[in-house]
Short mmCIF file of C-alpha atoms in Angstrom, two decimals:
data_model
loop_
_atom_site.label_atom_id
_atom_site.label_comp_id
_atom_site.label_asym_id
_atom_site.label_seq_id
_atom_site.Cartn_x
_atom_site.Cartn_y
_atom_site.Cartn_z
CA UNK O 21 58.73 -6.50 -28.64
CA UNK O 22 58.20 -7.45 -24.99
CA UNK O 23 56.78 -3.72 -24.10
CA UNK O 24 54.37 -4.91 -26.54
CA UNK O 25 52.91 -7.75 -25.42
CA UNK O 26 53.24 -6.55 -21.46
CA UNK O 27 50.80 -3.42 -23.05
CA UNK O 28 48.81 -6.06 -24.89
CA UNK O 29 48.68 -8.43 -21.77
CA UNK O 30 47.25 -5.69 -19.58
CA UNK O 31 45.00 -4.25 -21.95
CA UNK O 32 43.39 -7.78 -22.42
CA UNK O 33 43.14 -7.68 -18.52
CA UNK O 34 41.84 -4.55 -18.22
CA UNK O 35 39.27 -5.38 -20.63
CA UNK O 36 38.32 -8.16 -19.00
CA UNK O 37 37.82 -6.66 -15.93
CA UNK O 38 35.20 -4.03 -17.39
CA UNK O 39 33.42 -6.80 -19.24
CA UNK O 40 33.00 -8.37 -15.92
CA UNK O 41 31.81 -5.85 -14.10
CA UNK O 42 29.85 -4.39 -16.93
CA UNK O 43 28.44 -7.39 -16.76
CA UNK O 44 27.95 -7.68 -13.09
CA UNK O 45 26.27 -4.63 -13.02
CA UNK O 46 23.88 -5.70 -15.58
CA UNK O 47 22.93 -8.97 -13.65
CA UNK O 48 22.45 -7.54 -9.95
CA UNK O 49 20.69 -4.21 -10.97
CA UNK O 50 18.44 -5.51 -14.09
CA UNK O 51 18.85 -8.97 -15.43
CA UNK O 52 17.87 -10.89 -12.39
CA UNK O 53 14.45 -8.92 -11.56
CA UNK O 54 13.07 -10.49 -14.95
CA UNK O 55 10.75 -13.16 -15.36
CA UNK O 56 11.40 -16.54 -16.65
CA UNK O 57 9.84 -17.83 -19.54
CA UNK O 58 9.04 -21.30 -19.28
CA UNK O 59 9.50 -23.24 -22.03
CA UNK O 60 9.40 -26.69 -20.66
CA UNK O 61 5.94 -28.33 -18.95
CA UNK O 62 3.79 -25.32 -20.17
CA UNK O 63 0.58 -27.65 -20.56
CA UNK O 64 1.00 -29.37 -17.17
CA UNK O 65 2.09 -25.89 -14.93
CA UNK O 66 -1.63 -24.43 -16.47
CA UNK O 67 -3.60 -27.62 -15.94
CA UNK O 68 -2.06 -27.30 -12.61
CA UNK O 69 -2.52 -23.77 -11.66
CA UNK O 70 -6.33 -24.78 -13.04
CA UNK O 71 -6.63 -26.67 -11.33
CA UNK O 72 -5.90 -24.70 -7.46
CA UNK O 73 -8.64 -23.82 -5.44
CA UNK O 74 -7.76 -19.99 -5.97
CA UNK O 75 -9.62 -17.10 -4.74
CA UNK O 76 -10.06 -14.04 -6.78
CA UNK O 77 -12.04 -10.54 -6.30
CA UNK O 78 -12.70 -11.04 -10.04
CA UNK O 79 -13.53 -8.10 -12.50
CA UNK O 80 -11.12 -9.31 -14.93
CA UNK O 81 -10.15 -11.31 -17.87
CA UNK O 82 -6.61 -12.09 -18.21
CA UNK O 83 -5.63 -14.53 -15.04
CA UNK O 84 -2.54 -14.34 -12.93
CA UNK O 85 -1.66 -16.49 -10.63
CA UNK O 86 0.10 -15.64 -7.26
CA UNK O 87 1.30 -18.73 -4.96
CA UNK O 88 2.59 -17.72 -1.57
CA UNK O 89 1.29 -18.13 2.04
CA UNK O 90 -0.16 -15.97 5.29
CA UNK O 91 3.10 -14.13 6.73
CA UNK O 92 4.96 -13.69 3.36
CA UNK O 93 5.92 -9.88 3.63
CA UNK O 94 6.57 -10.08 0.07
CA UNK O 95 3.32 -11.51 -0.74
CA UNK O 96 1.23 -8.95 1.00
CA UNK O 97 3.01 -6.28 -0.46
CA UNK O 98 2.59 -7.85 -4.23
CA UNK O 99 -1.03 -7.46 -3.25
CA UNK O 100 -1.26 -4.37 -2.19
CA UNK O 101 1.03 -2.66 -4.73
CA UNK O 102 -0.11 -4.39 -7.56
CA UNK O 103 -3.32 -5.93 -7.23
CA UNK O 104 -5.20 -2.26 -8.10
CA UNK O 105 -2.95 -1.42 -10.67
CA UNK O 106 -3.39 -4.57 -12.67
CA UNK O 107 -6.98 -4.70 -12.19
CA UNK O 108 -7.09 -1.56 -13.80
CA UNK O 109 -5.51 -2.92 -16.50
CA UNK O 110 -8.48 -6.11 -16.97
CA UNK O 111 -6.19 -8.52 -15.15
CA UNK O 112 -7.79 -11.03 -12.76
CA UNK O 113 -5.39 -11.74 -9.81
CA UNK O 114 -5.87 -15.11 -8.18
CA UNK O 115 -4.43 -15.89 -5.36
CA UNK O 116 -3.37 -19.49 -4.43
CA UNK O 117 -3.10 -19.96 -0.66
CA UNK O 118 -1.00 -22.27 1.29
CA UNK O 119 0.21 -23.52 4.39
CA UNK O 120 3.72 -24.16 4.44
CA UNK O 121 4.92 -28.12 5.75
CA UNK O 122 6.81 -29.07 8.44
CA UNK O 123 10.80 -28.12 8.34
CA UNK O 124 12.96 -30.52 10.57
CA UNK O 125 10.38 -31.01 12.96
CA UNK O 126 9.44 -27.14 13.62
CA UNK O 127 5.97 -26.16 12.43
CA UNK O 128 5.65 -23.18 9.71
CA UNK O 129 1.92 -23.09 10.30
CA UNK O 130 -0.27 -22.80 13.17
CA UNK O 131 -3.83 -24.72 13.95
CA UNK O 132 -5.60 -21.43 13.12
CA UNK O 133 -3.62 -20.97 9.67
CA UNK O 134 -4.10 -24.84 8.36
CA UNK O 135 -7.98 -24.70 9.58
CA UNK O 136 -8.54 -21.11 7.03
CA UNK O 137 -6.49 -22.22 4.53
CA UNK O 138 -8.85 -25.97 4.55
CA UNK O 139 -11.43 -23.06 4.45
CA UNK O 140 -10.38 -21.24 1.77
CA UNK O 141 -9.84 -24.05 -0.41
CA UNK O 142 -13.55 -26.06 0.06
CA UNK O 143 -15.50 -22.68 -0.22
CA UNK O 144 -13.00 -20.09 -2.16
CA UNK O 145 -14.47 -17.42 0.10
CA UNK O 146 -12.82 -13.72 -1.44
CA UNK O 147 -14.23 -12.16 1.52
CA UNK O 148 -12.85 -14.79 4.11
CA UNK O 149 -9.56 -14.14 2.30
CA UNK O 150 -10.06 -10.10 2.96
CA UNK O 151 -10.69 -10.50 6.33
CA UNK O 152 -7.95 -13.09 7.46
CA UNK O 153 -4.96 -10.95 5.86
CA UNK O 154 -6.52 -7.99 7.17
CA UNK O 155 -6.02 -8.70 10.40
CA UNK O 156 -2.58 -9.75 12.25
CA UNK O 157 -1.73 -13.27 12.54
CA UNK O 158 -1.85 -13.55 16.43
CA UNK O 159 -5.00 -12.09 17.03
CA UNK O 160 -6.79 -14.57 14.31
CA UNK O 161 -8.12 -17.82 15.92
CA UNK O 162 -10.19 -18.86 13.02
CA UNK O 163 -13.78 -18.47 15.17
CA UNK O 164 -16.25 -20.35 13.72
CA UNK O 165 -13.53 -22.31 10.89
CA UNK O 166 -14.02 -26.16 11.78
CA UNK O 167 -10.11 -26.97 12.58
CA UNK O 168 -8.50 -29.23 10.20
CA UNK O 169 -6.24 -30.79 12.77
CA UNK O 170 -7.89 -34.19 13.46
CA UNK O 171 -10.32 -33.61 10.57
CA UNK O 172 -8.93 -36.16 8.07
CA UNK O 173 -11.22 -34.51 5.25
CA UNK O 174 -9.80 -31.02 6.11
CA UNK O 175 -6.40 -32.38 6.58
CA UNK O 176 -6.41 -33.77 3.49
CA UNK O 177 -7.05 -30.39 1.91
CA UNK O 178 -4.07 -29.01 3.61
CA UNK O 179 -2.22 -31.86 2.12
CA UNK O 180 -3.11 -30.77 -1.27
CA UNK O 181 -2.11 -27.52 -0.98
CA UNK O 182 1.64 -28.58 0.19
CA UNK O 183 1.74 -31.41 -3.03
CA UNK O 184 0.38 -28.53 -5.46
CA UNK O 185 3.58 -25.91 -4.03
CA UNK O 186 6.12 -29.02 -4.27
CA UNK O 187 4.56 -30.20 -7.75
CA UNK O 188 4.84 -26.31 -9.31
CA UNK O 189 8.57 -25.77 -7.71
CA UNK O 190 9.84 -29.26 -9.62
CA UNK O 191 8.47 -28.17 -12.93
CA UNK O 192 9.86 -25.19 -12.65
CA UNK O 193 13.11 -26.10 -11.97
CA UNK O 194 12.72 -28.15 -15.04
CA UNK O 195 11.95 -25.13 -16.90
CA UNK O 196 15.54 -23.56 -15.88
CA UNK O 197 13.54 -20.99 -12.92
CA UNK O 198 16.28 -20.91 -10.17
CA UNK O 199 15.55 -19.26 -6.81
CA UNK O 200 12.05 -20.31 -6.25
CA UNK O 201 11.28 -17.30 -3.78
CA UNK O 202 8.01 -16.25 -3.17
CA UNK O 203 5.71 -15.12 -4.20
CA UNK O 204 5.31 -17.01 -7.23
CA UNK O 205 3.77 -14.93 -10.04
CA UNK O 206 2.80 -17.19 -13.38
CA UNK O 207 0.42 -15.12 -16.07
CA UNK O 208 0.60 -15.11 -19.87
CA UNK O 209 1.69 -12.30 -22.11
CA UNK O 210 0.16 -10.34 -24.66
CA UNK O 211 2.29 -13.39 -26.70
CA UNK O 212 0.62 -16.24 -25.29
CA UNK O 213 4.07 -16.98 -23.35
CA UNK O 214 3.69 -18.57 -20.02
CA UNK O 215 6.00 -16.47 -17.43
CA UNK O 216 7.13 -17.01 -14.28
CA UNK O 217 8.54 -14.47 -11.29
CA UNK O 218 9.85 -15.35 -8.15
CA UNK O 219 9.16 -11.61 -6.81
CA UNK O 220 10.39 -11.21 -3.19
CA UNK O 221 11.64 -8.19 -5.16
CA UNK O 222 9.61 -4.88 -5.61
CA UNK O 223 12.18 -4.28 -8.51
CA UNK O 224 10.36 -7.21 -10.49
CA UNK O 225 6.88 -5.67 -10.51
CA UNK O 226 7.25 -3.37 -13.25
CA UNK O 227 8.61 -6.50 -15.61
CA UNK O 228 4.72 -7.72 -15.20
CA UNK O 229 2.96 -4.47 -15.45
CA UNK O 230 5.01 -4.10 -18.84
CA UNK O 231 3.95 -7.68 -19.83
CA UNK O 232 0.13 -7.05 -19.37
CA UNK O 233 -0.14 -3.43 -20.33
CA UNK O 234 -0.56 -2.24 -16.98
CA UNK O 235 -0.02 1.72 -15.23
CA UNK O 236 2.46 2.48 -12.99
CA UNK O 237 0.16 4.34 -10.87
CA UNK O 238 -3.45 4.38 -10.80
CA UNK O 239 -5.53 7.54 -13.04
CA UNK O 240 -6.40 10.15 -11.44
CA UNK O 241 -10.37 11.49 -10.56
CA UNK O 242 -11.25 14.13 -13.00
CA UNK O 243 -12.17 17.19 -11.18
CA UNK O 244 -16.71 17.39 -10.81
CA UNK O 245 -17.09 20.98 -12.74
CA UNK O 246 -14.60 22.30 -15.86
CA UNK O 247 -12.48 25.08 -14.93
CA UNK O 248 -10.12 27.98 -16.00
CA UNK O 249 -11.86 30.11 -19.16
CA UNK O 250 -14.38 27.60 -19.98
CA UNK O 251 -16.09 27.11 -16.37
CA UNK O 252 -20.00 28.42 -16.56
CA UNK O 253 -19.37 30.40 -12.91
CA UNK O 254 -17.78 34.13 -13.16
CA UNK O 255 -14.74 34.69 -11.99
CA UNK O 256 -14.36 36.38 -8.80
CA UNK O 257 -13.60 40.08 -9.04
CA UNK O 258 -10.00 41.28 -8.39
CA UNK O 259 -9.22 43.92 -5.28
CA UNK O 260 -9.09 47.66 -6.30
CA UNK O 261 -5.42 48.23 -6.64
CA UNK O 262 -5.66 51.80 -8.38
CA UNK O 263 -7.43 53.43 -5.08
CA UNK O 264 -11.18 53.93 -7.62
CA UNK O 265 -13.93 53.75 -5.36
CA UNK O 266 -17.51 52.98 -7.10
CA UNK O 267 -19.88 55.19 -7.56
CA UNK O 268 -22.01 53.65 -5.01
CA UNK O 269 -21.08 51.76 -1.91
CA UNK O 270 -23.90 48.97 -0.07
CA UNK O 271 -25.51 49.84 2.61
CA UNK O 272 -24.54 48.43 6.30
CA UNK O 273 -27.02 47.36 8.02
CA UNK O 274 -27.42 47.89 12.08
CA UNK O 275 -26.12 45.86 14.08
CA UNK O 276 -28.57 44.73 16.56
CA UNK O 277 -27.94 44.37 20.36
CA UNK O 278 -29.16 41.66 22.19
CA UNK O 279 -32.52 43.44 22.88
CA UNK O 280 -33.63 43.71 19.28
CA UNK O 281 -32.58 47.60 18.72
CA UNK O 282 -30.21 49.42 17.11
CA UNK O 283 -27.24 51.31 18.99
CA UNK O 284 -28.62 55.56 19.23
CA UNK O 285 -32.42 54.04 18.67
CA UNK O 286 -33.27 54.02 22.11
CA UNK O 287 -33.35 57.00 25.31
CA UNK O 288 -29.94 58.08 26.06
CA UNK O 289 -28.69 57.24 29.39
CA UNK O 290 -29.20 59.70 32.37
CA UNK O 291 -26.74 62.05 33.42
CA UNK O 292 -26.57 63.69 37.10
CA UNK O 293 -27.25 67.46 37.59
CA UNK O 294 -24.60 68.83 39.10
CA UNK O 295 -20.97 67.99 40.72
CA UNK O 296 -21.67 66.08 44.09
CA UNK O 297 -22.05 68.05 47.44
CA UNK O 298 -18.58 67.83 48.93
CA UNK O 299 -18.49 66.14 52.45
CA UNK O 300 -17.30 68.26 55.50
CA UNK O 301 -13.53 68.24 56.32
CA UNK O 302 -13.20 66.02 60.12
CA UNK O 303 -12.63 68.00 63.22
CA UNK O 304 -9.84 67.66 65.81
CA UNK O 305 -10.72 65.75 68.72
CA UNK O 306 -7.93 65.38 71.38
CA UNK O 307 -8.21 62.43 73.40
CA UNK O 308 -5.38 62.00 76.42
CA UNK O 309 -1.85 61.97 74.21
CA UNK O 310 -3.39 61.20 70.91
CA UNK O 311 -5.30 63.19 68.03
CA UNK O 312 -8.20 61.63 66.22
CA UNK O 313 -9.33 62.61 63.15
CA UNK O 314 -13.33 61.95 62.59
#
């Protein structure tokens, strides 16, 4: 009887264990990559996201939102990645710019940075956009962007971009989103669901392609002309491999020199008459103790 309950004791264990890290497994490698569906504060997080001064290329008629800011690696690479795959797909990315607050006294932000993003949000310039993540962030100085440090109209702007990021993150956490890494992605399904994804994570991009119908890589050109049996052009002839010559061969033409005739055409070169007339062997010619030869 007590072999019997050790045996059952340690096969409970044992099947804890593999539920755990069955489990565990589940979490780190899949579970955590998917969005959140937010099912708290829908109506306010979309008159919100409305409400952003976004910037979008356009082209498309299903909006997602992406929040982030100028140096988030994750952000730019969400953009890259994605953007062209989901515009494919109809989707119009917008992009929600900010520039991140003061933390304990230490900027996040510099002049340039607050004065494009003021920018950005007054005139929601696409192109501005293009050309300010385009190029690195300490060779941009914002040339010809009024500054928005001591502009209370353009720091104001900045303002509003820091409330709308702190507004979003506290309805989301009210929604149950935990983590609030960025960037944040919000879009609707096919469903009509509002979703959420905090996706510093390239393993959480495929979760939204899936969502809005989206490739995983972009189609492929079709080639200009058909080809194989049904291409108009003949098909090149294959080399004689069974030694048959044809019954007639083209003709080569000359080739010319570089004074206009053919090699043989012209008079053949001279050629001398005879051997040469050999020259007389030198005489002796003593001179004191030595014999000169000339």
């Amino acid at each position: 009887m007590r072999k019997i309950l050790v045996w059952s004791a340690l096969a409970i264990v044992i099947a804890l264990v593999v539920a755990a890290a069955g489990y565990w497994a589940y979490w780190s490698m899949y579970a955590r990559f998917q969005p959140t569906v937010i099912t708290r504060n829908q109506a306010e997080i979309q008159e919100l996201l409305d409400s952003a001064s976004w910037v979008s290329e356009g082209g498309g008629g299903t909006p997602l939102y992406v929040v982030g800011w100028r140096d988030c690696g994750a952000c730019r690479d969400y953009e890259t990645e994605e953007f062209p795959l989901l515009r494919a797909a109809g989707v119009d990315p917008r992009v929600v710019i900010i520039a991140r607050p003061d933390r304990e006294g230490m900027a996040q932000s510099t002049a340039a940075e607050r004065a494009t993003v003021a920018e950005i949000w007054l005139t929601r310039d696409w192109t501005l956009y293009q050309r300010w993540t385009a190029t690195p962030s300490r060779n941009w100085t914002a040339a010809g962007i009024p500054p928005a440090d001591g502009n209370m109209a353009r720091s104001a702007v900045v303002e509003a971009g820091r409330d709308f990021q702190q507004r979003l993150e506290s309805l989301l956490r009210a929604s149950g989103v935990r983590g609030m890494t960025y960037p944040l992605v919000l879009w609707r399904d096919r469903d009509g669901f509002l979703k959420v994804c905090a996706c510093s994570d390239a393993r959480s991009f495929a979760f939204i392609r899936d969502d809005l119908g989206a490739e995983d890589n972009l189609p492929q050109p079709a080639p200009t002309g058909p080809v194989g049996p049904d291409s108009p052009t003949a098909p090149l002839p294959y080399p004689d491999v069974n030694g048959d010559q044809p019954d007639t061969l083209p003709t080569i033409p000359p080739v010319q020199e570089s004074g206009g005739t053919a090699p043989g055409a012209g008079t053949p070169p001279a050629r001398p008459a005879g051997p040469p007339t050999p020259r007389d062997p030198p005489t002796p010619r003593q001179e004191e103790d030595t014999v000169f030869y000339r």
